[in-house]
Structures are given as C-alpha cells and as structure tokens.
Short mmCIF file of C-alpha atoms in Angstrom, two decimals:
data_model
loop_
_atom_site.label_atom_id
_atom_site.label_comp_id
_atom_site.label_asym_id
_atom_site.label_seq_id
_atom_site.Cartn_x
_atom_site.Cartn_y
_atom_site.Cartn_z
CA UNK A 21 50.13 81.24 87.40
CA UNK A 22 47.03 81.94 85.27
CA UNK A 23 44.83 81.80 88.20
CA UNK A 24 46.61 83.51 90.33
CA UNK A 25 46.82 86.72 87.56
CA UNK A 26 43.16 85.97 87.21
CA UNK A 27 42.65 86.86 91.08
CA UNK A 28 44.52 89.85 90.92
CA UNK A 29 42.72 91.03 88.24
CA UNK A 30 39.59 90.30 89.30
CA UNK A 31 39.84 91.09 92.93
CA UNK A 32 42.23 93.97 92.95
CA UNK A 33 42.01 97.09 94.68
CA UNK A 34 40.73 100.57 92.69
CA UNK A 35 40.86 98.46 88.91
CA UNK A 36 40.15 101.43 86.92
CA UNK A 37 42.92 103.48 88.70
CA UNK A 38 45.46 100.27 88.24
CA UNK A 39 44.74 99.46 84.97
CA UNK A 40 45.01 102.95 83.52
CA UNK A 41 48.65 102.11 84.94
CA UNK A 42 49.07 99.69 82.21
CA UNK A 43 50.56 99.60 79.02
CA UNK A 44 47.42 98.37 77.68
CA UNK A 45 45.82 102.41 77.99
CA UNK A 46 48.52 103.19 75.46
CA UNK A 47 47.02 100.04 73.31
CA UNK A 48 43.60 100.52 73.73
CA UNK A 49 42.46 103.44 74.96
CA UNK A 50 41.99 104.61 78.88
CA UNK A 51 38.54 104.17 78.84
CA UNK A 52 38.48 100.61 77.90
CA UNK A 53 41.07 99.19 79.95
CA UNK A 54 39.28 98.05 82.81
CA UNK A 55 37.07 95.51 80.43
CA UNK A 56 39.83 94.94 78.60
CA UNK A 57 41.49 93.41 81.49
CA UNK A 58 38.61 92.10 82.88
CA UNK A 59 38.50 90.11 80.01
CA UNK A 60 41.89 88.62 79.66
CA UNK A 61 40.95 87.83 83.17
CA UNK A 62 38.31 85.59 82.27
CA UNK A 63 40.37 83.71 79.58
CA UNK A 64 42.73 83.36 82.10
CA UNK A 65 40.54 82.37 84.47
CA UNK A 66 38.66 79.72 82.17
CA UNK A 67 42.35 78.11 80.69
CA UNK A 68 43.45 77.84 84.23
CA UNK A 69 40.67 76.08 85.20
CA UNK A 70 41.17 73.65 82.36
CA UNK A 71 44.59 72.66 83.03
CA UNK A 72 43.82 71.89 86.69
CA UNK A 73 40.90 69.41 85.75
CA UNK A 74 41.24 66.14 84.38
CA UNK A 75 41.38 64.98 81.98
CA UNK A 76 44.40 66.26 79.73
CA UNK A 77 43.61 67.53 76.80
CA UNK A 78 45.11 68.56 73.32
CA UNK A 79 42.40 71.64 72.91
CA UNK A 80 44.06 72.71 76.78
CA UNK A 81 47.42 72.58 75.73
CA UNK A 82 46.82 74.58 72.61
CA UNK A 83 44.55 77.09 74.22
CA UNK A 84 47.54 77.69 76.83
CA UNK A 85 50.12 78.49 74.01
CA UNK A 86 48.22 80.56 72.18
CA UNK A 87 47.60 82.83 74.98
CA UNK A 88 51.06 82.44 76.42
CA UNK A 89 52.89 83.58 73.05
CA UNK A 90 50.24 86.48 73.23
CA UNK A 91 51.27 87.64 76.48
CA UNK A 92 55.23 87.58 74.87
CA UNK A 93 54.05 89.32 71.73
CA UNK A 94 52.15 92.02 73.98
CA UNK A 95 54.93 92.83 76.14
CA UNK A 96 57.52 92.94 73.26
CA UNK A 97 54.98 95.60 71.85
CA UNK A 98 54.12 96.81 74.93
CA UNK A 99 57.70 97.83 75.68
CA UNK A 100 58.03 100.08 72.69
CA UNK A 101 55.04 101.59 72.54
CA UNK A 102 54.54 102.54 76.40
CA UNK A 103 58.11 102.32 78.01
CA UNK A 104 57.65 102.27 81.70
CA UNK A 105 54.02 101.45 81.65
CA UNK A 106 53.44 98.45 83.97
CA UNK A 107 52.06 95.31 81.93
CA UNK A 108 49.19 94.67 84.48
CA UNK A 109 49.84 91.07 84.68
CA UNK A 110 49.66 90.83 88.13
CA UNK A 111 47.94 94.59 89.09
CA UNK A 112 49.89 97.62 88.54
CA UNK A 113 51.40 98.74 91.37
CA UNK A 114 53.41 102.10 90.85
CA UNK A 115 57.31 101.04 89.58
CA UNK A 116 56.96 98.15 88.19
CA UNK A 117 57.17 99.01 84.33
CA UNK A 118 57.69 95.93 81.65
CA UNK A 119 61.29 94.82 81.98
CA UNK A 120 63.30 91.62 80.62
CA UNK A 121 61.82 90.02 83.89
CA UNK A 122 58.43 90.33 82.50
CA UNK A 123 59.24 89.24 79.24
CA UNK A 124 61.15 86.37 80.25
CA UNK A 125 58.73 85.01 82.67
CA UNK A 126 55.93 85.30 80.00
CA UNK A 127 58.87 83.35 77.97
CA UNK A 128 58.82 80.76 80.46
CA UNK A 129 54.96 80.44 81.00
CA UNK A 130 55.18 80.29 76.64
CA UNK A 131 58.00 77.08 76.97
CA UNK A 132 55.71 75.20 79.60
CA UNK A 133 52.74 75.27 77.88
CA UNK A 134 54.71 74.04 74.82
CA UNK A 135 55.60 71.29 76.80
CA UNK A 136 52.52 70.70 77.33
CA UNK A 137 51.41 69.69 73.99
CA UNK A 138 53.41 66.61 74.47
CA UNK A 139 51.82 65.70 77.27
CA UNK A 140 49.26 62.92 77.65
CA UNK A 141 48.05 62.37 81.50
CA UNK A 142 46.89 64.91 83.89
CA UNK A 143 49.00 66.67 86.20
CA UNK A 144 47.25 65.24 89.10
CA UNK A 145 48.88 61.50 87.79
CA UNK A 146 52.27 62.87 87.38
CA UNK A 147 52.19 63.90 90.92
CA UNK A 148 50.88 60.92 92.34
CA UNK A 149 52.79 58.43 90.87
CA UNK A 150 56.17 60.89 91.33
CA UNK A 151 55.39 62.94 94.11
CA UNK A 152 59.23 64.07 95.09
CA UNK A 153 60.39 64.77 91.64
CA UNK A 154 56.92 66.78 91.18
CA UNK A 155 57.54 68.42 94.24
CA UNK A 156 61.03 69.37 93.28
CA UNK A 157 60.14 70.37 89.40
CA UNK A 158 56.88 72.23 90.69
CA UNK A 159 59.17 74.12 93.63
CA UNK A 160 62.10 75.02 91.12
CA UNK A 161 58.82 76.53 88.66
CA UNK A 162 57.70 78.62 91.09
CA UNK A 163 61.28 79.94 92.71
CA UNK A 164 61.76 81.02 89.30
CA UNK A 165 58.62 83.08 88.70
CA UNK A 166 58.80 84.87 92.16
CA UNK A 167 61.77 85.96 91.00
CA UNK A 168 61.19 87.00 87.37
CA UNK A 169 57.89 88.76 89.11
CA UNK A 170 59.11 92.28 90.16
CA UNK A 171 55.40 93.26 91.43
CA UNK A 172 56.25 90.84 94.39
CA UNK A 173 59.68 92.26 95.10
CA UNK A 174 58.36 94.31 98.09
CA UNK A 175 57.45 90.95 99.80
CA UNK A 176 60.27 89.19 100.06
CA UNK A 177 62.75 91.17 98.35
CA UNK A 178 63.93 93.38 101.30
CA UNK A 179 63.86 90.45 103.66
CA UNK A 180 66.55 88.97 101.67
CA UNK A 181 69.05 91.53 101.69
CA UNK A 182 68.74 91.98 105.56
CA UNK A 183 69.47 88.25 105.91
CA UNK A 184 72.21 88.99 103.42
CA UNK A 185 73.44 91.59 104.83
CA UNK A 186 73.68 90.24 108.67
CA UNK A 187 75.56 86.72 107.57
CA UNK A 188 78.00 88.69 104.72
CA UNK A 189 81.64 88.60 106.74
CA UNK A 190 83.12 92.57 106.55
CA UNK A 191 86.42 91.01 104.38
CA UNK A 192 83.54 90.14 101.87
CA UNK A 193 81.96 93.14 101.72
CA UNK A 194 85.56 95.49 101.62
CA UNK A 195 86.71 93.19 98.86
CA UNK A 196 83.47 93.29 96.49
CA UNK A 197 82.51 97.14 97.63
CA UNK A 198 79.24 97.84 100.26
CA UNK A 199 75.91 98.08 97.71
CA UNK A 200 73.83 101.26 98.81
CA UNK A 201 71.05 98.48 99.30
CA UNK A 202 72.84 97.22 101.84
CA UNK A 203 73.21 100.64 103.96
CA UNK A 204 69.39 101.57 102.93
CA UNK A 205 68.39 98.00 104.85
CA UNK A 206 70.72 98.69 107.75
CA UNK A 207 69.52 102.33 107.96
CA UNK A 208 65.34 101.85 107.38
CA UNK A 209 66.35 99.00 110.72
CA UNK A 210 67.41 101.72 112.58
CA UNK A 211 66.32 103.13 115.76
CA UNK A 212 67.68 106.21 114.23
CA UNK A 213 65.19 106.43 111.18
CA UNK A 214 62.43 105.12 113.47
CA UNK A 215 63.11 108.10 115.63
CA UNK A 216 62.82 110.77 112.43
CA UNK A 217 61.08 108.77 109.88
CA UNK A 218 58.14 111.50 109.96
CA UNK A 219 60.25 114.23 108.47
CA UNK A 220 61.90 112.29 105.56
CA UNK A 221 60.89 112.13 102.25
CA UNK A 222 63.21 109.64 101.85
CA UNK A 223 65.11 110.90 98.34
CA UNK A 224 68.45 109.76 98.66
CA UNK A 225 70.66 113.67 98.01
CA UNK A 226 74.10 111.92 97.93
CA UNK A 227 76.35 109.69 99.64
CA UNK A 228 79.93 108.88 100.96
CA UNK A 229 81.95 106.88 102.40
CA UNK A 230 84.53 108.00 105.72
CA UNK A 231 86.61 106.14 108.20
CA UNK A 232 84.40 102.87 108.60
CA UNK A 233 81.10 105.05 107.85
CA UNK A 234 78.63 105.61 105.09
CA UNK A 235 76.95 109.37 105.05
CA UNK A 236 73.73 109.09 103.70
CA UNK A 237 71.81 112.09 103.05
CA UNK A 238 67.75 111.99 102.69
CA UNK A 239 65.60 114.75 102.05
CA UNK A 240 63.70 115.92 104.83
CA UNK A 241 61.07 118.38 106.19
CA UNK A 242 60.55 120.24 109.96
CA UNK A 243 58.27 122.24 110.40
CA UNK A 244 57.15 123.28 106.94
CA UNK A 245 60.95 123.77 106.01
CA UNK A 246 63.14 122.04 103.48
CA UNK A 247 65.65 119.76 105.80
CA UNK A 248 68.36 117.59 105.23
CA UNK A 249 68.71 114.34 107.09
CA UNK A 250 72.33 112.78 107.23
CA UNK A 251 72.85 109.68 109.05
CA UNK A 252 76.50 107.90 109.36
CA UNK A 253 75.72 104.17 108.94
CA UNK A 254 78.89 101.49 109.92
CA UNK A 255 79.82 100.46 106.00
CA UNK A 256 81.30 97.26 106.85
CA UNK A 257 79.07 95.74 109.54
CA UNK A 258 75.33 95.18 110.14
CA UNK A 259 74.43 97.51 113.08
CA UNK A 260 71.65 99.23 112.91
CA UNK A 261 71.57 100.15 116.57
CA UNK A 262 74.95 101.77 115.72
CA UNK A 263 73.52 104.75 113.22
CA UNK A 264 73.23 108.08 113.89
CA UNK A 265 71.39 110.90 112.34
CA UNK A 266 71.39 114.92 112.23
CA UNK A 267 68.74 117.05 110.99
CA UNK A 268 69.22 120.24 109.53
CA UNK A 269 67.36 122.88 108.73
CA UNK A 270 68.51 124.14 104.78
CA UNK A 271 68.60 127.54 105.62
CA UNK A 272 69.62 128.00 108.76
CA UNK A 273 72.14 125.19 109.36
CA UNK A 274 71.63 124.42 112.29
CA UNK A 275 70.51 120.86 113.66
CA UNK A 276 66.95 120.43 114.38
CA UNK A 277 67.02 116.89 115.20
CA UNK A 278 69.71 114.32 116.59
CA UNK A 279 69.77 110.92 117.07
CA UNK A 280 73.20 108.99 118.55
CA UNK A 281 76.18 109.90 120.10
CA UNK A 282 77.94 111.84 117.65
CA UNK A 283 76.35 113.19 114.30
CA UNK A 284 77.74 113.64 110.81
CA UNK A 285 80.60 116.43 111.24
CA UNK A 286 79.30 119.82 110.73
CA UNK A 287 81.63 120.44 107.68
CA UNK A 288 80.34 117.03 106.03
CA UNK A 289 76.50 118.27 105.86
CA UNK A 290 75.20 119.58 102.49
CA UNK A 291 74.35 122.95 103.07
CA UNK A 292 71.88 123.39 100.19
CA UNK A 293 69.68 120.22 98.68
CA UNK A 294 71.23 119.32 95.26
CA UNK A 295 69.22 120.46 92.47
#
C-alpha cells in the first residue's frame, strides 16, 4: 500500500494542480504542497521498500507505525480543518474528500504495522512456508482496502452494481425499494442516453416512479438552450434496451429529441428546471 501511494504521488498527472486539491494546502500552505507531498512520497517510498526486503527488522516495524498513526492523526485533523478537501493519499481526483473510509483504512494500515512489531521473519518466509493461508490473509487485506479506497470507486464500483443489478430478481427489488443507482446504471447502458448523451449535463432535476417506470429527469442543452431530458426507465427489471427519452426545449415545450417508442407523457415533463 505504501508503494503503491508512493507511485501515485510520484507519477501522477498535473501534481501541483492535484495536490492543491488536498487538505494538506489548508495545512501548509498552497505553495508548498507539491514538496510537501513529494516528500511523504519518499518516506513512503523508502519504508515500503524496507518491508519488502529481507531481513525483518524491529527499526522497519517501528518506522511503519510511526508513519501509519501519522497518516490517522492527519486525517482526523485534516477533516476539521479542510472538510471536503481530498487527503491526497492516493492523488486527488475531484470528489473524493476525507471520509470514515479514509480514516479507517489509514486505521487498518496503523493495526498491521502494529502487528508487525511482533513479528520476527520476513514476509517472503511466511509465504513460502504457508502459501494458501498467505494467499488468503494477503487477498482478504487487499479486498478490504479497495473498498475503504473511494479514489478507486470509478474502477470497479459501477461494474458492480450493473452485475447487481442484472442478477437482483424484481420481488427483491419491489420488496427492499429500486436505489436511484440502480436506474442511473440501467439508464447510462442505454441506447437511449448513447443516442443524446451530447446534450446532457447530466444533473439529476427530479425523479418518479409510474406504472412499472422510473422518470428521470437530467439537465440538458440543444442548441445553446436550457433543455430537459426525461427518460422512463423499467423500475423493476434490467433493460436498458427498453428506455426511452424526450427532449425538451425549457421554453418552448416542445420535444427536440426522441428516443423509443413512446416518451414520458407530455403532462409528466417539468416545464421549467428546478431552481
């Protein structure tokens, strides 16, 4: 995990523009940042190195969990001080602001490297001499930070739901209620969106639910005009073949674009964006 936040660091794209992202411009000032991180990236860099040599060592272990319970002090400041501020350990992309993810995975990093201080072989022994139950611990260690790591959510995260969402049996889904997730995956499938995704600007206006159907209204744009797009999505089935979409125009009402056999009902369609 070290090296791999090392790399990222290090090898990211447009650093100074990521890390002024971070919580650690609220901390230390814009301008030093970049070296700031650069730096943590080194120490990173060097402990991670250390615990992937031989042999094991006391000075490792200690190293580890001192810079471990950092990273937990620094996002429990972090938090306060710069709500919504990403906490740059793996870049900064744009949403992903310190959470109880972050903390807890920092949390976890902090409770295996105290581990470690008990520890007298090498990694590299413990796997050779008990490669399945290495295998297994190693696997479950990594499952677990994937998920506590919201910066790779748009990887794998929307993957997921459509698999979700195509095995989930309709009684399941009418007893526990339809997530909007689920009709945002089935919709962003669609030939439908495919066939007006350059108009929308893809803020969800409001939703509802009709007759077997989920209305989902997205703000949209034609021709230099403020637009509405509503699409009727099924709400208890995975079909995205199935939606349909109108556009239309905000001022004028009248349907710009249309996509499937039959569209939202004129007297469903917002006539005027929410403000």
């Amino acid at each position: 995990m070290l090296l791999w936040a090392a790399f990222v660091k290090l090898t990211g794209d447009h650093p100074a523009e990521a890390a002024s992202r971070t919580a650690l411009a609220r901390l230390v000032g814009r301008a030093r940042v970049p070296r700031a991180l650069r730096l943590v990236a080194v120490v990173e860099l060097v402990v991670g190195t250390s615990l992937m040599l031989p042999p094991m060592m006391l000075a490792e272990a200690l190293a580890t969990v001192a810079l471990t319970a950092g990273f937990v002090g620094y996002l429990v400041v972090a938090q306060r001080l710069a709500p919504g501020s990403s906490c740059g350990c793996l870049g900064a992309s744009p949403g992903t602001g310190i959470s109880w993810r972050s903390i807890l995975r920092a949390g976890l990093l902090l409770v295996a490297a105290c581990v470690g201080l008990v520890g007298s072989t090498s990694w590299f022994a413990v796997v050779s001499g008990q490669p399945l139950a290495a295998a297994s611990w190693l696997g479950s260690e990594l499952l677990a930070l994937v998920l506590l790591s919201q910066e790779l959510d748009d990887r794998w995260l929307p993957t997921a739901r459509r698999a979700l969402g195509r095995v989930l049996p309709s009684q399941v889904l009418r007893r526990v209620g339809v997530p909007l997730w689920f009709t945002l995956e089935q919709l962003s499938e669609s030939p439908a969106h495919r066939d007006v995704a350059a108009l929308l600007e893809n803020e969800v206006l409001e939703h509802w639910d009709e007759e077997g159907w989920r209305v989902v209204c997205l703000g949209a744009r034609h021709d230099g005009r403020p637009a509405t797009a509503a699409f009727a999505v099924p709400l208890l089935q995975y079909r995205p073949q199935d939606v349909r979409v109108a556009v239309v125009d905000e001022y004028t009402g009248t349907v710009v674009r249309r996509h499937g056999a039959t569209a939202p009902s004129r007297r469903q369609r917002p006539t005027s964006r929410p403000r």
